[in-house]
PDB file of C-alpha atoms in Angstrom:
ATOM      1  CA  UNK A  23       4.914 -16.118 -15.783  1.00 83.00           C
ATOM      2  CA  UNK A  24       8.251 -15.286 -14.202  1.00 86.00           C
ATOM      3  CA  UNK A  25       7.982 -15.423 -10.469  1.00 86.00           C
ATOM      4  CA  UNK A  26      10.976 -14.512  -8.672  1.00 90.00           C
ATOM      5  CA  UNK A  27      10.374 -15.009  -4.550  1.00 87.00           C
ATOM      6  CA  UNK A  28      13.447 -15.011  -2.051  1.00 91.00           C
ATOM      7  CA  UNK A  29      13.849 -16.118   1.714  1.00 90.00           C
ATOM      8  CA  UNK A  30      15.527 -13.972   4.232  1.00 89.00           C
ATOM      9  CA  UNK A  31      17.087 -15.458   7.884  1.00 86.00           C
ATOM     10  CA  UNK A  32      16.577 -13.329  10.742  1.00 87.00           C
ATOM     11  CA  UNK A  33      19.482 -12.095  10.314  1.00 84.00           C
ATOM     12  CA  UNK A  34      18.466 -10.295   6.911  1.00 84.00           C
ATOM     13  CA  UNK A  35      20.768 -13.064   4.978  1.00 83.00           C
ATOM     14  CA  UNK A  36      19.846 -15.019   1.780  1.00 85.00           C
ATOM     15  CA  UNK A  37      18.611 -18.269   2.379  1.00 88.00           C
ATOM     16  CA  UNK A  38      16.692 -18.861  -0.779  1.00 90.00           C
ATOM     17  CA  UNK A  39      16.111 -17.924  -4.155  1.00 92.00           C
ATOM     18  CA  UNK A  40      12.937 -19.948  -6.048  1.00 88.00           C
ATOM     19  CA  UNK A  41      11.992 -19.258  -9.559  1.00 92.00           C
ATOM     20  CA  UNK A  42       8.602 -20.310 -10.910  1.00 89.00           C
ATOM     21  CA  UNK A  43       8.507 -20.294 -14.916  1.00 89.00           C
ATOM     22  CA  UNK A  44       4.308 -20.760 -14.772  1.00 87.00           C
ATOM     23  CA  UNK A  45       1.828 -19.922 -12.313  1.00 86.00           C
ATOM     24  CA  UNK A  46      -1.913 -21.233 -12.922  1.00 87.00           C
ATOM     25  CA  UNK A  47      -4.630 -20.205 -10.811  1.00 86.00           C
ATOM     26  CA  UNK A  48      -6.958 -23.725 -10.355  1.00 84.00           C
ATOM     27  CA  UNK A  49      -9.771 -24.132  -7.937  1.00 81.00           C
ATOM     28  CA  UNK A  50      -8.947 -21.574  -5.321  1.00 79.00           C
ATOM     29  CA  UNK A  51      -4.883 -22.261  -5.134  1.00 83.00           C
ATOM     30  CA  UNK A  52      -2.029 -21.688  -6.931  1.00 84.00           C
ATOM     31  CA  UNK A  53      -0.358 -24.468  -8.819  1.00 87.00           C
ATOM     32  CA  UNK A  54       3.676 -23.663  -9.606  1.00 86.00           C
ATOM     33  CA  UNK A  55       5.290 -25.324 -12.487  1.00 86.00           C
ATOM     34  CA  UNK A  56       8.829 -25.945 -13.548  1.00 84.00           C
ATOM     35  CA  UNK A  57      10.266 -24.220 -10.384  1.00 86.00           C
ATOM     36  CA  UNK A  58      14.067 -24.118  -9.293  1.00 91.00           C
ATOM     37  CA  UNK A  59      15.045 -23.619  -5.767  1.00 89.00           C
ATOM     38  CA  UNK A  60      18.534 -22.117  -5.091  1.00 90.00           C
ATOM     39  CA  UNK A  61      19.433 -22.919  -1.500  1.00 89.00           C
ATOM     40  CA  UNK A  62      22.440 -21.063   0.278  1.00 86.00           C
ATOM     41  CA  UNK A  63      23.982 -22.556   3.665  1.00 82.00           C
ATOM     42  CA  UNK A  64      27.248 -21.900   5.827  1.00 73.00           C
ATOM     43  CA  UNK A  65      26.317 -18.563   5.169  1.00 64.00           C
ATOM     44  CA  UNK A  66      28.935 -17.218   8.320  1.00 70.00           C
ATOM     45  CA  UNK A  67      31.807 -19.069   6.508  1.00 69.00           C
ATOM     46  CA  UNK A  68      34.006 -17.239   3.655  1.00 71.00           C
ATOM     47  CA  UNK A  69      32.587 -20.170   0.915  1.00 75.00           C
ATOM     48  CA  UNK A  70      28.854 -20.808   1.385  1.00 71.00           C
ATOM     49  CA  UNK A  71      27.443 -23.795  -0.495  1.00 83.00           C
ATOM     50  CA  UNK A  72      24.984 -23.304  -2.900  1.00 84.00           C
ATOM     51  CA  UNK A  73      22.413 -26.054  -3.943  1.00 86.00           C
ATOM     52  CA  UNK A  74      20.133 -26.239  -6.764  1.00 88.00           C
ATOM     53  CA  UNK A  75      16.628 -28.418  -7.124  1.00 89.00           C
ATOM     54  CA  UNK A  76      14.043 -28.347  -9.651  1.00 89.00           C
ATOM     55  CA  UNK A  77      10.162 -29.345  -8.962  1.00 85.00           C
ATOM     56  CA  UNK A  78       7.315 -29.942 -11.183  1.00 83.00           C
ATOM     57  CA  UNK A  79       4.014 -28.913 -10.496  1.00 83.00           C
ATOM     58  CA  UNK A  80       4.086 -27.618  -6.709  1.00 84.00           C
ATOM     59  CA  UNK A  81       0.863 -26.318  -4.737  1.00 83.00           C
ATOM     60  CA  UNK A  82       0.905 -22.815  -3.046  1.00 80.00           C
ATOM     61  CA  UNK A  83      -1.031 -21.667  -0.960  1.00 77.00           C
ATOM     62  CA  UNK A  84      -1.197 -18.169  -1.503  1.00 73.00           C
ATOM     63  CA  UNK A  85      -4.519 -15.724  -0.383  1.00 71.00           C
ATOM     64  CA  UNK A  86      -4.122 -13.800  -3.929  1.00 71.00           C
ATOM     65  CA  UNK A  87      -6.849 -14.531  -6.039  1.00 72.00           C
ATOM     66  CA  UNK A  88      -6.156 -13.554  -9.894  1.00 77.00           C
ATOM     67  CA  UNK A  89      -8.627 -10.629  -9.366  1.00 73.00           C
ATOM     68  CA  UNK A  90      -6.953  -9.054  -6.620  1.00 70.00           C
ATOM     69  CA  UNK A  91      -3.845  -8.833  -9.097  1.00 70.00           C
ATOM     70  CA  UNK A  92      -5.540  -7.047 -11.596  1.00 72.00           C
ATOM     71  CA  UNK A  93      -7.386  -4.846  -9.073  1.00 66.00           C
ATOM     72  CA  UNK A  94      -4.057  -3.618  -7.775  1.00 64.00           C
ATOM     73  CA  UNK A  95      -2.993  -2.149 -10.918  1.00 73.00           C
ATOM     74  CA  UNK A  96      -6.374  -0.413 -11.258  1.00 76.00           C
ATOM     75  CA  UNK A  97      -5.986   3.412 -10.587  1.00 82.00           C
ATOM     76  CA  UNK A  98      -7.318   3.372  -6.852  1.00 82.00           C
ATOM     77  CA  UNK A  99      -9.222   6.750  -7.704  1.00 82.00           C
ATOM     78  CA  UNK A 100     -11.695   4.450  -9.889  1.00 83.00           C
ATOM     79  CA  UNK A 101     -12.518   2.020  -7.459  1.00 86.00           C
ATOM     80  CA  UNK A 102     -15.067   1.625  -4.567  1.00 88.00           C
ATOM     81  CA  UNK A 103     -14.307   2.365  -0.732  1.00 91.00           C
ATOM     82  CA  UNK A 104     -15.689  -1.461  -0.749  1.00 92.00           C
ATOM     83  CA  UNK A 105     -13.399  -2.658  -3.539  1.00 87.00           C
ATOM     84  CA  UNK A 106     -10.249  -1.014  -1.766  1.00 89.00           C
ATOM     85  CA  UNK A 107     -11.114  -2.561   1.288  1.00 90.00           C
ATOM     86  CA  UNK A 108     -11.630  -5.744   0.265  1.00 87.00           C
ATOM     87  CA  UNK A 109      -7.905  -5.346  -1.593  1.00 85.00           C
ATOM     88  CA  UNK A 110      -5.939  -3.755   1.537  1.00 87.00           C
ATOM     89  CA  UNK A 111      -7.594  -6.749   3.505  1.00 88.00           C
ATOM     90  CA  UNK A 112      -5.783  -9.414   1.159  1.00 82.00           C
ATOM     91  CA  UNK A 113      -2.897  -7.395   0.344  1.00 82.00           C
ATOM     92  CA  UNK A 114      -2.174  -7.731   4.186  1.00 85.00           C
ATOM     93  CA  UNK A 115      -3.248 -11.793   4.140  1.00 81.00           C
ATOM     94  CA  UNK A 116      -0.715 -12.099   1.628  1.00 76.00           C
ATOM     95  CA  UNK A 117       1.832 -10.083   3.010  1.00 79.00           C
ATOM     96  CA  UNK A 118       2.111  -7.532   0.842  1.00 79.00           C
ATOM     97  CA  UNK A 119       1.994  -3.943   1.166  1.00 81.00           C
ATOM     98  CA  UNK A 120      -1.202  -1.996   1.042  1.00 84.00           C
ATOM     99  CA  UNK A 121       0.150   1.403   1.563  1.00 81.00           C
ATOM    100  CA  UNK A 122      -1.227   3.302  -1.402  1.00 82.00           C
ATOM    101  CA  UNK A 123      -4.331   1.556  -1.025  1.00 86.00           C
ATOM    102  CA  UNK A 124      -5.009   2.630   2.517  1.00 86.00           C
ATOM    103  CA  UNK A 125      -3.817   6.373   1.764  1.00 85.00           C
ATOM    104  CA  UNK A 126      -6.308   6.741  -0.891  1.00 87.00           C
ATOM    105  CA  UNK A 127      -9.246   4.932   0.931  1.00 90.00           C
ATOM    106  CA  UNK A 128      -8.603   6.926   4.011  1.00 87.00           C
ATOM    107  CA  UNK A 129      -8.068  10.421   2.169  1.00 86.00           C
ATOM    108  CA  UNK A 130     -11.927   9.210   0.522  1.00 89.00           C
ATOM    109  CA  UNK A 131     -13.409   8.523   4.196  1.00 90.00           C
ATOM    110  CA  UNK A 132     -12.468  11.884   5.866  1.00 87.00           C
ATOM    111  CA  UNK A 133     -13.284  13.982   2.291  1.00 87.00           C
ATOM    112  CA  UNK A 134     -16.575  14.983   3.970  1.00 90.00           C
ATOM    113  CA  UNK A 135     -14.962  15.357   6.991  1.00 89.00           C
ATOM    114  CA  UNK A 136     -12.321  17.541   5.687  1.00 86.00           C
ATOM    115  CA  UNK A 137     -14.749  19.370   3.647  1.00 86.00           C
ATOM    116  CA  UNK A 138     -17.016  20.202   7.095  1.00 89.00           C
ATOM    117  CA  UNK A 139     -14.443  21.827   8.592  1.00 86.00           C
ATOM    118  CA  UNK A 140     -13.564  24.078   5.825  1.00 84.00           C
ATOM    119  CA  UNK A 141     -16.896  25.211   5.804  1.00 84.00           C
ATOM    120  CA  UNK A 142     -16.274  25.855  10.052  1.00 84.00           C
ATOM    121  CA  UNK A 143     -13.072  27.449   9.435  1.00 81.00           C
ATOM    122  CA  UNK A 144     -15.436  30.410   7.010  1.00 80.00           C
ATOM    123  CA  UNK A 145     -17.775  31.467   9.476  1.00 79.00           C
ATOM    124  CA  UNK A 146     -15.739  33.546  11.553  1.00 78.00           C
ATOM    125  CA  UNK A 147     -14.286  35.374   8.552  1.00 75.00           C
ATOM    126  CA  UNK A 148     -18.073  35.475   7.171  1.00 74.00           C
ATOM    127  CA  UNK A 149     -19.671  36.956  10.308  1.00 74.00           C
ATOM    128  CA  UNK A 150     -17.175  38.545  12.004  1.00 67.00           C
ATOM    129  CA  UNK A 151     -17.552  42.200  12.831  1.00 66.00           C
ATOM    130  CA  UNK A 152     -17.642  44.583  10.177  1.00 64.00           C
ATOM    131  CA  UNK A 153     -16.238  47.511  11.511  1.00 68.00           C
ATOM    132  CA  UNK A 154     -13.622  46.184  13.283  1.00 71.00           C
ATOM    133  CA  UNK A 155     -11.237  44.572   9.761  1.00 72.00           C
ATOM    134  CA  UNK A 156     -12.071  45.363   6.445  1.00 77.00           C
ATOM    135  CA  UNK A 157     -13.340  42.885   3.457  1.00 75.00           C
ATOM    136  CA  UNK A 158     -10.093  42.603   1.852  1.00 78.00           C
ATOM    137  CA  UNK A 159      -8.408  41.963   4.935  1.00 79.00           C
ATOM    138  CA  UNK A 160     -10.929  39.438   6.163  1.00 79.00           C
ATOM    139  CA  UNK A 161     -10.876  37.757   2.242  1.00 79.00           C
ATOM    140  CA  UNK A 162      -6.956  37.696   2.412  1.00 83.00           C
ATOM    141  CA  UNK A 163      -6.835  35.952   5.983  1.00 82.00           C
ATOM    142  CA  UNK A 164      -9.800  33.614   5.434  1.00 81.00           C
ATOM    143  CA  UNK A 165      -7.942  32.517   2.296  1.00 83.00           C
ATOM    144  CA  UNK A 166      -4.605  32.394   3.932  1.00 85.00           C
ATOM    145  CA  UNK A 167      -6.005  30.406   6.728  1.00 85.00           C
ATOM    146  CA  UNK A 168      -8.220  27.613   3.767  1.00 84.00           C
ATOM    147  CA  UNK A 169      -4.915  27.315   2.089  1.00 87.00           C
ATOM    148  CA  UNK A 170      -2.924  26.310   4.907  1.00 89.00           C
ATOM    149  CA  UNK A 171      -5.574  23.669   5.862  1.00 86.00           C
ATOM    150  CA  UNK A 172      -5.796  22.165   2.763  1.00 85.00           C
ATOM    151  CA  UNK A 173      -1.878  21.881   2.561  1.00 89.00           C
ATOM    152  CA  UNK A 174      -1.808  20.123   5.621  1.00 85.00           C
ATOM    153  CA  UNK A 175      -4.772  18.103   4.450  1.00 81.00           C
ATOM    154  CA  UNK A 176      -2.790  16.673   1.414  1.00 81.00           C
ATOM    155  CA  UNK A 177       0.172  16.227   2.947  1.00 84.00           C
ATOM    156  CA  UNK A 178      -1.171  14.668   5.986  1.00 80.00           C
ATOM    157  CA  UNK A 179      -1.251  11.445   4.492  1.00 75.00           C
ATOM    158  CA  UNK A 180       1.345  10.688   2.500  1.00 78.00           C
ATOM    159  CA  UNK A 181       3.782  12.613   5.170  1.00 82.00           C
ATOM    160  CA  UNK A 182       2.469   9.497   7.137  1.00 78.00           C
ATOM    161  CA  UNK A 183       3.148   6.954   5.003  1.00 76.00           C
ATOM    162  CA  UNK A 184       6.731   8.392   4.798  1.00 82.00           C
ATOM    163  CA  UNK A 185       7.108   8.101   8.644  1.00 85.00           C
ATOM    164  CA  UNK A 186       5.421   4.805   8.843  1.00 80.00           C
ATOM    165  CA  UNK A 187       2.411   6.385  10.624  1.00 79.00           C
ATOM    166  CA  UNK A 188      -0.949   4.545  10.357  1.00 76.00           C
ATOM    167  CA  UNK A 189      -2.780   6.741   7.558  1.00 71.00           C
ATOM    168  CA  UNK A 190      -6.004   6.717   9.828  1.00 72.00           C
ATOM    169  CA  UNK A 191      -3.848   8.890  12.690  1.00 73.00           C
TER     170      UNK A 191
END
């Protein structure tokens, strides 16, 4: 209910406003109802004309099932690596931005990973010499050096998404 979708030139300027009062799902596509299409042309002279239409019952075909909507408001945490990718794969069909999607499923695949390698990054501090640095200096370094991986592990990610990065670089 309430579907508001716009049309931009190349040029970045309005070229169409639609607004869709109903939207019903029905075997596979989406069928629009009472929708009215705002056109704007001469858009490089002062006075641009503006034209208004109205359609009844209008097929679009749009690769956003009903289920995908409701899965993207699910809490990404609560879903399956399979379930997000199947929803970052038709986010992208449709167009749409999977962004939050793909941080959180690639922040789930490299977990292990990440996990691994802060195991690696104990052993020195486990088995290094004892005579050579004592236990509280080898605790306080070994700690300094876990909690400067992990704060580049968690910002990693979203520092990427920032930047435009792919989340799996």
């Amino acid at each position: 209910v309430g579907i508001h979708q716009y049309k931009f030139n190349s040029k970045h300027q309005l070229v169409m406003a639609r607004y869709v009062d109903i939207a019903n799902y029905e075997k596979g596509t989406w069928v629009l109802n009472i929708i009215e299409n705002t056109y704007f042309s001469n858009l490089n002279n002062k006075e641009p004309k503006i034209s208004v239409d109205k359609e009844h019952n209008k097929i679009w075909s749009l690769k956003l099932s009903p289920s995908m909507l409701i899965s993207s408001e699910l809490d990404p945490n609560e879903m399956s690596l399979i379930e997000l990718s199947k929803l970052i794969l038709a986010k992208r069909s449709a167009h749409l931005d999977p962004g939050h999607f793909e941080m959180n499923f690639w922040r789930r695949v490299f977990q292990p990973l990440a996990t691994f390698v802060m195991v690696l990054l104990a052993l020195p501090f486990i088995f290094g010499s004892i005579r050579s640095v004592s236990v509280g200096q080898r605790f306080l370094l070994g700690t300094a050096v876990g909690f400067l991986f992990h704060i580049l592990n968690e910002f990693a990610i979203p520092i990427s998404q920032i930047y435009q990065v792919p989340p799996l670089l």
